Amino acid sequence: MFPVDRPRRLRRTPALRRLVAETSLQARHLVLPMFVADGLSEPREISSMPGVFQHTLDSLSVAAEEAVAAGVGGLMLFGVPRPEDKDADGSGASDPGGILNRGLRRLKADLGDSTVIMADTCLDEFTDHGHCGVLTADGVVDNDATLARYVEMALSQADAGAHLLGPSGMMDGQVAAIREGLDAAGHDAVGQLAYSAKYASAFYGPFREAVGSSLQGDRRTYQQDSANRREAAHEVELDLAEGADMVMVKPAMSYLDILRDIANISPVPVAAYQISGEYSMITAAAQNGWIDRDEAIVESLTSIRRAGADVVLTYWATEAAGWL
C-alpha cells in the first residue's frame, strides 16, 4: 500500500541535494557585461537597471578588478559615445581613440590575461540612426557594406587587446568577414563569440537606455523572429562554418528551448545572454517584495545552465560569483 520508489529520500538535506544535483553553477560560468561611457566624471546608474552603471574609465577598472577577484569567467565591454560623436557610419566604433577601444586598452593594461576580455563588435551604439549597420539611401541596412565596417571595428578591438570579439549585428556573413580580416592582419589568435541566434525582443528595452541608443523603429529585418525555432539552428550552422569559436543565444530566459536546441548540435561552447529586460523584471519584482531576489537570481541562472549554456552573460555576474 506504500510507494516503493521514494525520490524524496535524495531531497531530505542540503547535503543530499548538493550531492545529486545535475546542474552546477560556478563563478567561472559567468560573464559580466559592462558599459564604459565617454564624457562622464563619475559613474552613472542606469535608471531602468538599478545597480548597473555606465562607467568612467577609472570606475570601469575598479568594477572589473572586483569582478575578476570574485572569480567571474570574463568581461563583455560595450562603449557609449557622446551623442555628438555619433555619425551615419559609426566611425567611433573603429577609432582607436573611441571610448570602447580606450576601455579595452584599460582593461588589458589592468588585467592582462587574468580574465577573458570581450568586446561588442557592433555599430549600433555609434550610429546616429541607431541601427547595427550602415544604411542605403532609402534607409535599409546594407548588409555587405556593414561587413566592411565590422572588419575595421574588429581590427581596432583586436589591436586594443580583446581576447574575444562579439559580432552581434546579425549580418549575413559577419563571422567569415571578421575572421578573414583578423587573420590577414596577424590576429589569428583572437576569437569570436558569435551572437548566432539573436532575436528581436521587447526585453531589450532597458539596454537602449544603457547604451544611449538613437534607434527609431526596430531591427526586425535582421534580428530573428521570435516565432521561429529551426531558423536558429540554421544561423548557428552558418556561423560555425564561417569559423565561430563560440556561439550565443540571446535573449536567454524566454528562449530556453532554442538554447537547448543549440546546445544539442554545437561542437563549440554555447553562451546565453540574460538581457537587460530579464534583469529589470526580477529586480522590479524583488523591489516590490513579490519575490525573493537572491533566490530568483540563482534559480534563473541555473535554469539557463540547465538548458545547455556553458557561459552565461549576466549583470549579476560579480554578485552571484561572490555567493558561489
PDB file of C-alpha atoms in Angstrom:
ATOM      1  CA  MET A   1       0.000   0.000   0.000  1.00  0.00           C
ATOM      2  CA  PHE A   2       3.049   2.282   0.241  1.00  0.00           C
ATOM      3  CA  PRO A   3       5.300   3.586  -2.590  1.00  0.00           C
ATOM      4  CA  VAL A   4       8.434   1.591  -3.313  1.00  0.00           C
ATOM      5  CA  ASP A   5      10.179   4.465  -5.097  1.00  0.00           C
ATOM      6  CA  ARG A   6      10.666   7.471  -2.854  1.00  0.00           C
ATOM      7  CA  PRO A   7      12.601  10.188  -4.755  1.00  0.00           C
ATOM      8  CA  ARG A   8      12.212  12.451  -1.727  1.00  0.00           C
ATOM      9  CA  ARG A   9      14.937  10.480   0.045  1.00  0.00           C
ATOM     10  CA  LEU A  10      17.516  12.310  -2.058  1.00  0.00           C
ATOM     11  CA  ARG A  11      16.000  15.717  -1.264  1.00  0.00           C
ATOM     12  CA  ARG A  12      15.977  15.366   2.514  1.00  0.00           C
ATOM     13  CA  THR A  13      19.006  17.522   3.370  1.00  0.00           C
ATOM     14  CA  PRO A  14      21.005  20.268   1.642  1.00  0.00           C
ATOM     15  CA  ALA A  15      23.997  17.930   1.513  1.00  0.00           C
ATOM     16  CA  LEU A  16      21.992  15.226  -0.270  1.00  0.00           C
ATOM     17  CA  ARG A  17      20.579  17.714  -2.755  1.00  0.00           C
ATOM     18  CA  ARG A  18      24.049  19.081  -3.439  1.00  0.00           C
ATOM     19  CA  LEU A  19      25.449  15.575  -3.923  1.00  0.00           C
ATOM     20  CA  VAL A  20      22.974  14.620  -6.644  1.00  0.00           C
ATOM     21  CA  ALA A  21      22.481  17.998  -8.358  1.00  0.00           C
ATOM     22  CA  GLU A  22      22.508  17.527 -12.123  1.00  0.00           C
ATOM     23  CA  THR A  23      23.433  21.121 -12.962  1.00  0.00           C
ATOM     24  CA  SER A  24      26.262  23.147 -11.480  1.00  0.00           C
ATOM     25  CA  LEU A  25      26.543  26.928 -11.367  1.00  0.00           C
ATOM     26  CA  GLN A  26      30.022  28.266 -10.750  1.00  0.00           C
ATOM     27  CA  ALA A  27      31.597  31.705 -10.910  1.00  0.00           C
ATOM     28  CA  ARG A  28      33.662  30.689 -13.937  1.00  0.00           C
ATOM     29  CA  HIS A  29      30.470  30.184 -15.951  1.00  0.00           C
ATOM     30  CA  LEU A  30      29.523  33.872 -15.627  1.00  0.00           C
ATOM     31  CA  VAL A  31      30.473  36.850 -17.794  1.00  0.00           C
ATOM     32  CA  LEU A  32      29.819  40.437 -16.710  1.00  0.00           C
ATOM     33  CA  PRO A  33      28.561  42.874 -19.377  1.00  0.00           C
ATOM     34  CA  MET A  34      29.954  46.366 -18.679  1.00  0.00           C
ATOM     35  CA  PHE A  35      29.343  49.840 -20.107  1.00  0.00           C
ATOM     36  CA  VAL A  36      32.039  52.498 -20.429  1.00  0.00           C
ATOM     37  CA  ALA A  37      30.772  55.951 -21.369  1.00  0.00           C
ATOM     38  CA  ASP A  38      32.539  58.979 -22.773  1.00  0.00           C
ATOM     39  CA  GLY A  39      32.202  62.379 -21.101  1.00  0.00           C
ATOM     40  CA  LEU A  40      31.357  61.191 -17.584  1.00  0.00           C
ATOM     41  CA  SER A  41      33.125  62.470 -14.485  1.00  0.00           C
ATOM     42  CA  GLU A  42      31.629  59.749 -12.292  1.00  0.00           C
ATOM     43  CA  PRO A  43      29.693  56.515 -12.823  1.00  0.00           C
ATOM     44  CA  ARG A  44      26.018  56.978 -13.731  1.00  0.00           C
ATOM     45  CA  GLU A  45      23.374  54.477 -12.652  1.00  0.00           C
ATOM     46  CA  ILE A  46      21.038  53.273 -15.401  1.00  0.00           C
ATOM     47  CA  SER A  47      17.550  54.143 -14.162  1.00  0.00           C
ATOM     48  CA  SER A  48      15.830  51.150 -15.767  1.00  0.00           C
ATOM     49  CA  MET A  49      18.537  48.771 -14.493  1.00  0.00           C
ATOM     50  CA  PRO A  50      19.043  49.605 -10.817  1.00  0.00           C
ATOM     51  CA  GLY A  51      22.509  48.558  -9.693  1.00  0.00           C
ATOM     52  CA  VAL A  52      24.039  48.709 -13.188  1.00  0.00           C
ATOM     53  CA  PHE A  53      26.193  51.667 -14.214  1.00  0.00           C
ATOM     54  CA  GLN A  54      27.687  53.457 -17.148  1.00  0.00           C
ATOM     55  CA  HIS A  55      31.331  53.681 -16.084  1.00  0.00           C
ATOM     56  CA  THR A  56      34.153  56.135 -16.434  1.00  0.00           C
ATOM     57  CA  LEU A  57      37.484  54.589 -17.358  1.00  0.00           C
ATOM     58  CA  ASP A  58      38.530  54.712 -13.716  1.00  0.00           C
ATOM     59  CA  SER A  59      35.361  53.185 -12.310  1.00  0.00           C
ATOM     60  CA  LEU A  60      35.485  50.568 -15.085  1.00  0.00           C
ATOM     61  CA  SER A  61      38.879  49.474 -13.772  1.00  0.00           C
ATOM     62  CA  VAL A  62      37.588  49.207 -10.208  1.00  0.00           C
ATOM     63  CA  ALA A  63      34.458  47.228 -11.173  1.00  0.00           C
ATOM     64  CA  ALA A  64      36.428  44.939 -13.480  1.00  0.00           C
ATOM     65  CA  GLU A  65      39.004  44.140 -10.828  1.00  0.00           C
ATOM     66  CA  GLU A  66      36.195  43.401  -8.361  1.00  0.00           C
ATOM     67  CA  ALA A  67      34.586  41.013 -10.846  1.00  0.00           C
ATOM     68  CA  VAL A  68      37.829  39.181 -11.531  1.00  0.00           C
ATOM     69  CA  ALA A  69      38.566  38.904  -7.810  1.00  0.00           C
ATOM     70  CA  ALA A  70      35.124  37.311  -7.374  1.00  0.00           C
ATOM     71  CA  GLY A  71      36.052  34.698  -9.981  1.00  0.00           C
ATOM     72  CA  VAL A  72      33.901  35.629 -12.968  1.00  0.00           C
ATOM     73  CA  GLY A  73      34.900  33.999 -16.226  1.00  0.00           C
ATOM     74  CA  GLY A  74      35.091  37.132 -18.349  1.00  0.00           C
ATOM     75  CA  LEU A  75      34.003  40.690 -19.123  1.00  0.00           C
ATOM     76  CA  MET A  76      31.987  41.887 -22.144  1.00  0.00           C
ATOM     77  CA  LEU A  77      32.522  45.582 -22.829  1.00  0.00           C
ATOM     78  CA  PHE A  78      30.129  47.995 -24.542  1.00  0.00           C
ATOM     79  CA  GLY A  79      31.058  51.570 -25.436  1.00  0.00           C
ATOM     80  CA  VAL A  80      28.756  54.576 -25.013  1.00  0.00           C
ATOM     81  CA  PRO A  81      29.960  57.568 -27.053  1.00  0.00           C
ATOM     82  CA  ARG A  82      28.777  61.127 -26.593  1.00  0.00           C
ATOM     83  CA  PRO A  83      25.745  61.909 -28.800  1.00  0.00           C
ATOM     84  CA  GLU A  84      27.697  64.480 -30.778  1.00  0.00           C
ATOM     85  CA  ASP A  85      30.300  61.847 -31.689  1.00  0.00           C
ATOM     86  CA  LYS A  86      27.804  59.599 -33.486  1.00  0.00           C
ATOM     87  CA  ASP A  87      27.512  59.573 -37.261  1.00  0.00           C
ATOM     88  CA  ALA A  88      25.896  57.562 -40.034  1.00  0.00           C
ATOM     89  CA  ASP A  89      28.835  55.165 -40.387  1.00  0.00           C
ATOM     90  CA  GLY A  90      29.506  54.714 -36.669  1.00  0.00           C
ATOM     91  CA  SER A  91      33.084  55.893 -37.182  1.00  0.00           C
ATOM     92  CA  GLY A  92      33.753  55.978 -33.443  1.00  0.00           C
ATOM     93  CA  ALA A  93      33.487  52.195 -33.358  1.00  0.00           C
ATOM     94  CA  SER A  94      36.751  51.731 -35.235  1.00  0.00           C
ATOM     95  CA  ASP A  95      38.513  54.855 -33.966  1.00  0.00           C
ATOM     96  CA  PRO A  96      41.461  53.801 -31.766  1.00  0.00           C
ATOM     97  CA  GLY A  97      40.622  56.831 -29.632  1.00  0.00           C
ATOM     98  CA  GLY A  98      36.943  55.916 -29.378  1.00  0.00           C
ATOM     99  CA  ILE A  99      35.538  55.156 -25.952  1.00  0.00           C
ATOM    100  CA  LEU A 100      35.147  51.407 -26.475  1.00  0.00           C
ATOM    101  CA  ASN A 101      38.721  50.928 -27.632  1.00  0.00           C
ATOM    102  CA  ARG A 102      40.057  53.104 -24.830  1.00  0.00           C
ATOM    103  CA  GLY A 103      38.115  50.949 -22.402  1.00  0.00           C
ATOM    104  CA  LEU A 104      39.521  47.764 -23.888  1.00  0.00           C
ATOM    105  CA  ARG A 105      43.065  49.073 -23.607  1.00  0.00           C
ATOM    106  CA  ARG A 106      42.467  49.999 -19.975  1.00  0.00           C
ATOM    107  CA  LEU A 107      41.152  46.517 -19.170  1.00  0.00           C
ATOM    108  CA  LYS A 108      44.047  44.883 -20.977  1.00  0.00           C
ATOM    109  CA  ALA A 109      46.579  47.054 -19.134  1.00  0.00           C
ATOM    110  CA  ASP A 110      44.946  46.358 -15.760  1.00  0.00           C
ATOM    111  CA  LEU A 111      44.117  42.682 -16.134  1.00  0.00           C
ATOM    112  CA  GLY A 112      46.281  41.254 -18.908  1.00  0.00           C
ATOM    113  CA  ASP A 113      45.319  37.626 -19.472  1.00  0.00           C
ATOM    114  CA  SER A 114      43.942  37.064 -15.960  1.00  0.00           C
ATOM    115  CA  THR A 115      40.406  37.141 -17.364  1.00  0.00           C
ATOM    116  CA  VAL A 116      38.773  36.955 -20.799  1.00  0.00           C
ATOM    117  CA  ILE A 117      38.258  40.429 -22.249  1.00  0.00           C
ATOM    118  CA  MET A 118      35.405  40.519 -24.761  1.00  0.00           C
ATOM    119  CA  ALA A 119      34.236  43.345 -26.990  1.00  0.00           C
ATOM    120  CA  ASP A 120      30.858  44.063 -28.508  1.00  0.00           C
ATOM    121  CA  THR A 121      31.554  44.207 -32.235  1.00  0.00           C
ATOM    122  CA  CYS A 122      28.552  46.145 -33.485  1.00  0.00           C
ATOM    123  CA  LEU A 123      27.845  49.651 -34.739  1.00  0.00           C
ATOM    124  CA  ASP A 124      24.526  50.436 -33.076  1.00  0.00           C
ATOM    125  CA  GLU A 125      25.933  52.413 -30.136  1.00  0.00           C
ATOM    126  CA  PHE A 126      27.978  54.544 -32.542  1.00  0.00           C
ATOM    127  CA  THR A 127      25.494  55.317 -35.344  1.00  0.00           C
ATOM    128  CA  ASP A 128      23.259  58.375 -35.234  1.00  0.00           C
ATOM    129  CA  HIS A 129      20.373  56.274 -36.587  1.00  0.00           C
ATOM    130  CA  GLY A 130      20.874  53.507 -34.017  1.00  0.00           C
ATOM    131  CA  HIS A 131      20.966  50.579 -36.431  1.00  0.00           C
ATOM    132  CA  CYS A 132      23.598  47.848 -36.314  1.00  0.00           C
ATOM    133  CA  GLY A 133      24.910  48.682 -39.776  1.00  0.00           C
ATOM    134  CA  VAL A 134      25.258  51.380 -42.382  1.00  0.00           C
ATOM    135  CA  LEU A 135      22.192  52.388 -44.356  1.00  0.00           C
ATOM    136  CA  THR A 136      21.406  52.670 -48.051  1.00  0.00           C
ATOM    137  CA  ALA A 137      19.998  55.922 -49.429  1.00  0.00           C
ATOM    138  CA  ASP A 138      16.474  54.650 -48.793  1.00  0.00           C
ATOM    139  CA  GLY A 139      17.175  53.733 -45.172  1.00  0.00           C
ATOM    140  CA  VAL A 140      17.695  49.972 -45.450  1.00  0.00           C
ATOM    141  CA  VAL A 141      20.590  48.328 -43.601  1.00  0.00           C
ATOM    142  CA  ASP A 142      23.218  47.468 -46.217  1.00  0.00           C
ATOM    143  CA  ASN A 143      24.457  44.016 -45.220  1.00  0.00           C
ATOM    144  CA  ASP A 144      27.664  43.854 -47.269  1.00  0.00           C
ATOM    145  CA  ALA A 145      28.737  47.448 -46.705  1.00  0.00           C
ATOM    146  CA  THR A 146      28.263  46.804 -42.994  1.00  0.00           C
ATOM    147  CA  LEU A 147      30.616  43.814 -43.139  1.00  0.00           C
ATOM    148  CA  ALA A 148      33.441  46.093 -44.206  1.00  0.00           C
ATOM    149  CA  ARG A 149      32.794  48.311 -41.185  1.00  0.00           C
ATOM    150  CA  TYR A 150      32.710  45.278 -38.888  1.00  0.00           C
ATOM    151  CA  VAL A 151      36.146  44.235 -40.096  1.00  0.00           C
ATOM    152  CA  GLU A 152      37.513  47.709 -39.362  1.00  0.00           C
ATOM    153  CA  MET A 153      35.928  47.615 -35.924  1.00  0.00           C
ATOM    154  CA  ALA A 154      37.239  44.118 -35.241  1.00  0.00           C
ATOM    155  CA  LEU A 155      40.794  45.094 -36.101  1.00  0.00           C
ATOM    156  CA  SER A 156      40.718  48.084 -33.781  1.00  0.00           C
ATOM    157  CA  GLN A 157      39.351  45.927 -30.947  1.00  0.00           C
ATOM    158  CA  ALA A 158      41.977  43.257 -31.505  1.00  0.00           C
ATOM    159  CA  ASP A 159      44.682  45.938 -31.503  1.00  0.00           C
ATOM    160  CA  ALA A 160      43.227  47.252 -28.216  1.00  0.00           C
ATOM    161  CA  GLY A 161      43.641  43.869 -26.525  1.00  0.00           C
ATOM    162  CA  ALA A 162      40.337  41.997 -26.778  1.00  0.00           C
ATOM    163  CA  HIS A 163      40.624  38.209 -26.486  1.00  0.00           C
ATOM    164  CA  LEU A 164      37.174  37.546 -27.975  1.00  0.00           C
ATOM    165  CA  LEU A 165      35.056  39.656 -30.298  1.00  0.00           C
ATOM    166  CA  GLY A 166      31.269  39.559 -30.125  1.00  0.00           C
ATOM    167  CA  PRO A 167      29.717  40.223 -33.540  1.00  0.00           C
ATOM    168  CA  SER A 168      26.138  40.918 -32.545  1.00  0.00           C
ATOM    169  CA  GLY A 169      24.596  42.676 -35.544  1.00  0.00           C
ATOM    170  CA  MET A 170      23.119  39.562 -37.199  1.00  0.00           C
ATOM    171  CA  MET A 171      24.503  40.484 -40.627  1.00  0.00           C
ATOM    172  CA  ASP A 172      24.823  37.573 -43.042  1.00  0.00           C
ATOM    173  CA  GLY A 173      28.467  36.549 -43.370  1.00  0.00           C
ATOM    174  CA  GLN A 174      29.757  38.644 -40.476  1.00  0.00           C
ATOM    175  CA  VAL A 175      31.792  35.865 -38.839  1.00  0.00           C
ATOM    176  CA  ALA A 176      33.588  34.929 -42.057  1.00  0.00           C
ATOM    177  CA  ALA A 177      34.359  38.555 -42.915  1.00  0.00           C
ATOM    178  CA  ILE A 178      35.787  39.273 -39.479  1.00  0.00           C
ATOM    179  CA  ARG A 179      37.787  36.033 -39.437  1.00  0.00           C
ATOM    180  CA  GLU A 180      39.350  36.817 -42.798  1.00  0.00           C
ATOM    181  CA  GLY A 181      40.184  40.355 -41.696  1.00  0.00           C
ATOM    182  CA  LEU A 182      41.711  39.266 -38.396  1.00  0.00           C
ATOM    183  CA  ASP A 183      43.836  36.564 -39.991  1.00  0.00           C
ATOM    184  CA  ALA A 184      45.109  38.862 -42.721  1.00  0.00           C
ATOM    185  CA  ALA A 185      46.208  41.356 -40.068  1.00  0.00           C
ATOM    186  CA  GLY A 186      48.020  38.750 -37.964  1.00  0.00           C
ATOM    187  CA  HIS A 187      45.331  38.489 -35.285  1.00  0.00           C
ATOM    188  CA  ASP A 188      44.750  34.776 -35.827  1.00  0.00           C
ATOM    189  CA  ALA A 189      44.675  34.157 -32.039  1.00  0.00           C
ATOM    190  CA  VAL A 190      41.709  36.494 -31.467  1.00  0.00           C
ATOM    191  CA  GLY A 191      38.473  34.503 -31.296  1.00  0.00           C
ATOM    192  CA  GLN A 192      34.812  35.207 -31.962  1.00  0.00           C
ATOM    193  CA  LEU A 193      31.840  34.700 -29.664  1.00  0.00           C
ATOM    194  CA  ALA A 194      29.191  34.961 -32.361  1.00  0.00           C
ATOM    195  CA  TYR A 195      25.712  36.212 -31.484  1.00  0.00           C
ATOM    196  CA  SER A 196      24.365  33.488 -33.740  1.00  0.00           C
ATOM    197  CA  ALA A 197      20.744  33.262 -32.616  1.00  0.00           C
ATOM    198  CA  LYS A 198      19.804  36.800 -31.617  1.00  0.00           C
ATOM    199  CA  TYR A 199      16.102  37.523 -31.573  1.00  0.00           C
ATOM    200  CA  ALA A 200      14.237  40.803 -31.945  1.00  0.00           C
ATOM    201  CA  SER A 201      12.842  41.186 -28.439  1.00  0.00           C
ATOM    202  CA  ALA A 202      10.820  43.570 -26.291  1.00  0.00           C
ATOM    203  CA  PHE A 203      13.128  42.672 -23.419  1.00  0.00           C
ATOM    204  CA  TYR A 204      15.974  44.801 -24.820  1.00  0.00           C
ATOM    205  CA  GLY A 205      14.234  47.986 -23.670  1.00  0.00           C
ATOM    206  CA  PRO A 206      16.462  48.899 -20.700  1.00  0.00           C
ATOM    207  CA  PHE A 207      19.603  48.195 -22.736  1.00  0.00           C
ATOM    208  CA  ARG A 208      18.636  51.016 -25.092  1.00  0.00           C
ATOM    209  CA  GLU A 209      18.978  53.399 -22.159  1.00  0.00           C
ATOM    210  CA  ALA A 210      22.221  51.735 -21.061  1.00  0.00           C
ATOM    211  CA  VAL A 211      23.949  52.482 -24.372  1.00  0.00           C
ATOM    212  CA  GLY A 212      22.160  55.733 -25.168  1.00  0.00           C
ATOM    213  CA  SER A 213      20.621  54.217 -28.292  1.00  0.00           C
ATOM    214  CA  SER A 214      19.474  56.553 -31.086  1.00  0.00           C
ATOM    215  CA  LEU A 215      17.272  53.890 -32.684  1.00  0.00           C
ATOM    216  CA  GLN A 216      13.974  54.859 -34.236  1.00  0.00           C
ATOM    217  CA  GLY A 217      11.867  51.876 -35.285  1.00  0.00           C
ATOM    218  CA  ASP A 218      13.097  48.323 -34.833  1.00  0.00           C
ATOM    219  CA  ARG A 219      15.631  45.753 -36.037  1.00  0.00           C
ATOM    220  CA  ARG A 220      13.265  43.075 -37.252  1.00  0.00           C
ATOM    221  CA  THR A 221      14.733  42.966 -40.760  1.00  0.00           C
ATOM    222  CA  TYR A 222      17.970  41.465 -39.417  1.00  0.00           C
ATOM    223  CA  GLN A 223      17.317  40.046 -35.947  1.00  0.00           C
ATOM    224  CA  GLN A 224      15.364  36.797 -35.751  1.00  0.00           C
ATOM    225  CA  ASP A 225      11.605  36.474 -35.426  1.00  0.00           C
ATOM    226  CA  SER A 226      10.597  35.130 -32.005  1.00  0.00           C
ATOM    227  CA  ALA A 227       8.159  32.752 -33.731  1.00  0.00           C
ATOM    228  CA  ASN A 228      10.987  30.807 -35.393  1.00  0.00           C
ATOM    229  CA  ARG A 229      12.871  27.859 -33.927  1.00  0.00           C
ATOM    230  CA  ARG A 230      14.506  25.923 -36.794  1.00  0.00           C
ATOM    231  CA  GLU A 231      15.952  29.153 -38.157  1.00  0.00           C
ATOM    232  CA  ALA A 232      18.189  29.447 -35.077  1.00  0.00           C
ATOM    233  CA  ALA A 233      19.886  26.149 -35.866  1.00  0.00           C
ATOM    234  CA  HIS A 234      20.466  27.311 -39.429  1.00  0.00           C
ATOM    235  CA  GLU A 235      22.068  30.548 -38.220  1.00  0.00           C
ATOM    236  CA  VAL A 236      24.331  28.645 -35.845  1.00  0.00           C
ATOM    237  CA  GLU A 237      25.389  26.184 -38.536  1.00  0.00           C
ATOM    238  CA  LEU A 238      26.327  29.076 -40.814  1.00  0.00           C
ATOM    239  CA  ASP A 239      28.409  30.768 -38.106  1.00  0.00           C
ATOM    240  CA  LEU A 240      30.177  27.520 -37.278  1.00  0.00           C
ATOM    241  CA  ALA A 241      31.041  27.004 -40.941  1.00  0.00           C
ATOM    242  CA  GLU A 242      32.413  30.554 -41.030  1.00  0.00           C
ATOM    243  CA  GLY A 243      34.734  29.917 -38.086  1.00  0.00           C
ATOM    244  CA  ALA A 244      32.892  30.940 -34.907  1.00  0.00           C
ATOM    245  CA  ASP A 245      34.802  29.843 -31.795  1.00  0.00           C
ATOM    246  CA  MET A 246      31.709  30.118 -29.590  1.00  0.00           C
ATOM    247  CA  VAL A 247      28.033  30.758 -30.330  1.00  0.00           C
ATOM    248  CA  MET A 248      25.366  32.604 -28.393  1.00  0.00           C
ATOM    249  CA  VAL A 249      21.612  32.589 -27.895  1.00  0.00           C
ATOM    250  CA  LYS A 250      20.088  35.953 -26.943  1.00  0.00           C
ATOM    251  CA  PRO A 251      17.834  36.556 -25.011  1.00  0.00           C
ATOM    252  CA  ALA A 252      18.173  33.660 -22.600  1.00  0.00           C
ATOM    253  CA  MET A 253      15.165  33.193 -20.329  1.00  0.00           C
ATOM    254  CA  SER A 254      12.435  33.442 -22.966  1.00  0.00           C
ATOM    255  CA  TYR A 255      14.421  31.249 -25.367  1.00  0.00           C
ATOM    256  CA  LEU A 256      15.480  28.272 -23.274  1.00  0.00           C
ATOM    257  CA  ASP A 257      14.058  25.893 -25.880  1.00  0.00           C
ATOM    258  CA  ILE A 258      16.301  27.489 -28.505  1.00  0.00           C
ATOM    259  CA  LEU A 259      19.247  27.270 -26.146  1.00  0.00           C
ATOM    260  CA  ARG A 260      18.644  23.544 -25.639  1.00  0.00           C
ATOM    261  CA  ASP A 261      18.421  23.002 -29.398  1.00  0.00           C
ATOM    262  CA  ILE A 262      21.721  24.795 -29.981  1.00  0.00           C
ATOM    263  CA  ALA A 263      23.492  23.036 -27.139  1.00  0.00           C
ATOM    264  CA  ASN A 264      22.469  19.720 -28.681  1.00  0.00           C
ATOM    265  CA  ILE A 265      24.103  20.482 -32.029  1.00  0.00           C
ATOM    266  CA  SER A 266      27.032  22.749 -31.236  1.00  0.00           C
ATOM    267  CA  PRO A 267      30.575  21.337 -31.167  1.00  0.00           C
ATOM    268  CA  VAL A 268      31.820  24.617 -29.629  1.00  0.00           C
ATOM    269  CA  PRO A 269      30.914  26.266 -26.293  1.00  0.00           C
ATOM    270  CA  VAL A 270      27.460  27.849 -26.135  1.00  0.00           C
ATOM    271  CA  ALA A 271      26.729  31.138 -24.374  1.00  0.00           C
ATOM    272  CA  ALA A 272      23.416  32.723 -23.442  1.00  0.00           C
ATOM    273  CA  TYR A 273      22.771  36.362 -22.531  1.00  0.00           C
ATOM    274  CA  GLN A 274      20.435  37.141 -19.635  1.00  0.00           C
ATOM    275  CA  ILE A 275      19.469  40.505 -21.053  1.00  0.00           C
ATOM    276  CA  SER A 276      18.502  43.840 -19.579  1.00  0.00           C
ATOM    277  CA  GLY A 277      14.745  43.287 -19.512  1.00  0.00           C
ATOM    278  CA  GLU A 278      15.184  39.955 -17.766  1.00  0.00           C
ATOM    279  CA  TYR A 279      17.401  41.646 -15.179  1.00  0.00           C
ATOM    280  CA  SER A 280      14.941  44.510 -14.713  1.00  0.00           C
ATOM    281  CA  MET A 281      11.890  42.259 -14.325  1.00  0.00           C
ATOM    282  CA  ILE A 282      13.449  40.304 -11.482  1.00  0.00           C
ATOM    283  CA  THR A 283      14.834  43.466  -9.891  1.00  0.00           C
ATOM    284  CA  ALA A 284      11.488  45.276 -10.029  1.00  0.00           C
ATOM    285  CA  ALA A 285       9.552  42.319  -8.664  1.00  0.00           C
ATOM    286  CA  ALA A 286      12.027  41.965  -5.810  1.00  0.00           C
ATOM    287  CA  GLN A 287      11.892  45.692  -5.025  1.00  0.00           C
ATOM    288  CA  ASN A 288       8.121  45.348  -4.696  1.00  0.00           C
ATOM    289  CA  GLY A 289       8.522  42.429  -2.308  1.00  0.00           C
ATOM    290  CA  TRP A 290       6.854  40.000  -4.692  1.00  0.00           C
ATOM    291  CA  ILE A 291       9.753  37.536  -4.975  1.00  0.00           C
ATOM    292  CA  ASP A 292      12.916  36.627  -3.105  1.00  0.00           C
ATOM    293  CA  ARG A 293      15.581  38.461  -5.110  1.00  0.00           C
ATOM    294  CA  ASP A 294      18.628  36.307  -4.381  1.00  0.00           C
ATOM    295  CA  GLU A 295      16.770  33.026  -4.802  1.00  0.00           C
ATOM    296  CA  ALA A 296      15.283  34.247  -8.081  1.00  0.00           C
ATOM    297  CA  ILE A 297      18.702  35.247  -9.403  1.00  0.00           C
ATOM    298  CA  VAL A 298      20.247  31.865  -8.665  1.00  0.00           C
ATOM    299  CA  GLU A 299      17.214  29.993 -10.000  1.00  0.00           C
ATOM    300  CA  SER A 300      17.220  31.985 -13.233  1.00  0.00           C
ATOM    301  CA  LEU A 301      20.948  31.447 -13.797  1.00  0.00           C
ATOM    302  CA  THR A 302      20.643  27.750 -13.002  1.00  0.00           C
ATOM    303  CA  SER A 303      17.796  27.401 -15.497  1.00  0.00           C
ATOM    304  CA  ILE A 304      19.985  28.896 -18.228  1.00  0.00           C
ATOM    305  CA  ARG A 305      22.797  26.491 -17.360  1.00  0.00           C
ATOM    306  CA  ARG A 306      20.339  23.586 -17.206  1.00  0.00           C
ATOM    307  CA  ALA A 307      19.089  24.420 -20.696  1.00  0.00           C
ATOM    308  CA  GLY A 308      22.615  24.000 -22.029  1.00  0.00           C
ATOM    309  CA  ALA A 309      24.633  27.194 -21.653  1.00  0.00           C
ATOM    310  CA  ASP A 310      28.330  26.747 -20.964  1.00  0.00           C
ATOM    311  CA  VAL A 311      28.645  30.501 -20.381  1.00  0.00           C
ATOM    312  CA  VAL A 312      26.043  32.951 -19.067  1.00  0.00           C
ATOM    313  CA  LEU A 313      26.293  36.699 -19.586  1.00  0.00           C
ATOM    314  CA  THR A 314      24.513  38.359 -16.675  1.00  0.00           C
ATOM    315  CA  TYR A 315      24.561  41.735 -14.964  1.00  0.00           C
ATOM    316  CA  TRP A 316      24.617  39.839 -11.661  1.00  0.00           C
ATOM    317  CA  ALA A 317      27.892  38.095 -12.502  1.00  0.00           C
ATOM    318  CA  THR A 318      30.027  39.708  -9.786  1.00  0.00           C
ATOM    319  CA  GLU A 319      27.395  39.430  -7.070  1.00  0.00           C
ATOM    320  CA  ALA A 320      26.438  35.862  -7.947  1.00  0.00           C
ATOM    321  CA  ALA A 321      30.088  34.849  -8.193  1.00  0.00           C
ATOM    322  CA  GLY A 322      30.545  36.048  -4.636  1.00  0.00           C
ATOM    323  CA  TRP A 323      27.738  33.800  -3.452  1.00  0.00           C
ATOM    324  CA  LEU A 324      29.018  30.818  -5.415  1.00  0.00           C
TER     325      LEU A 324
END
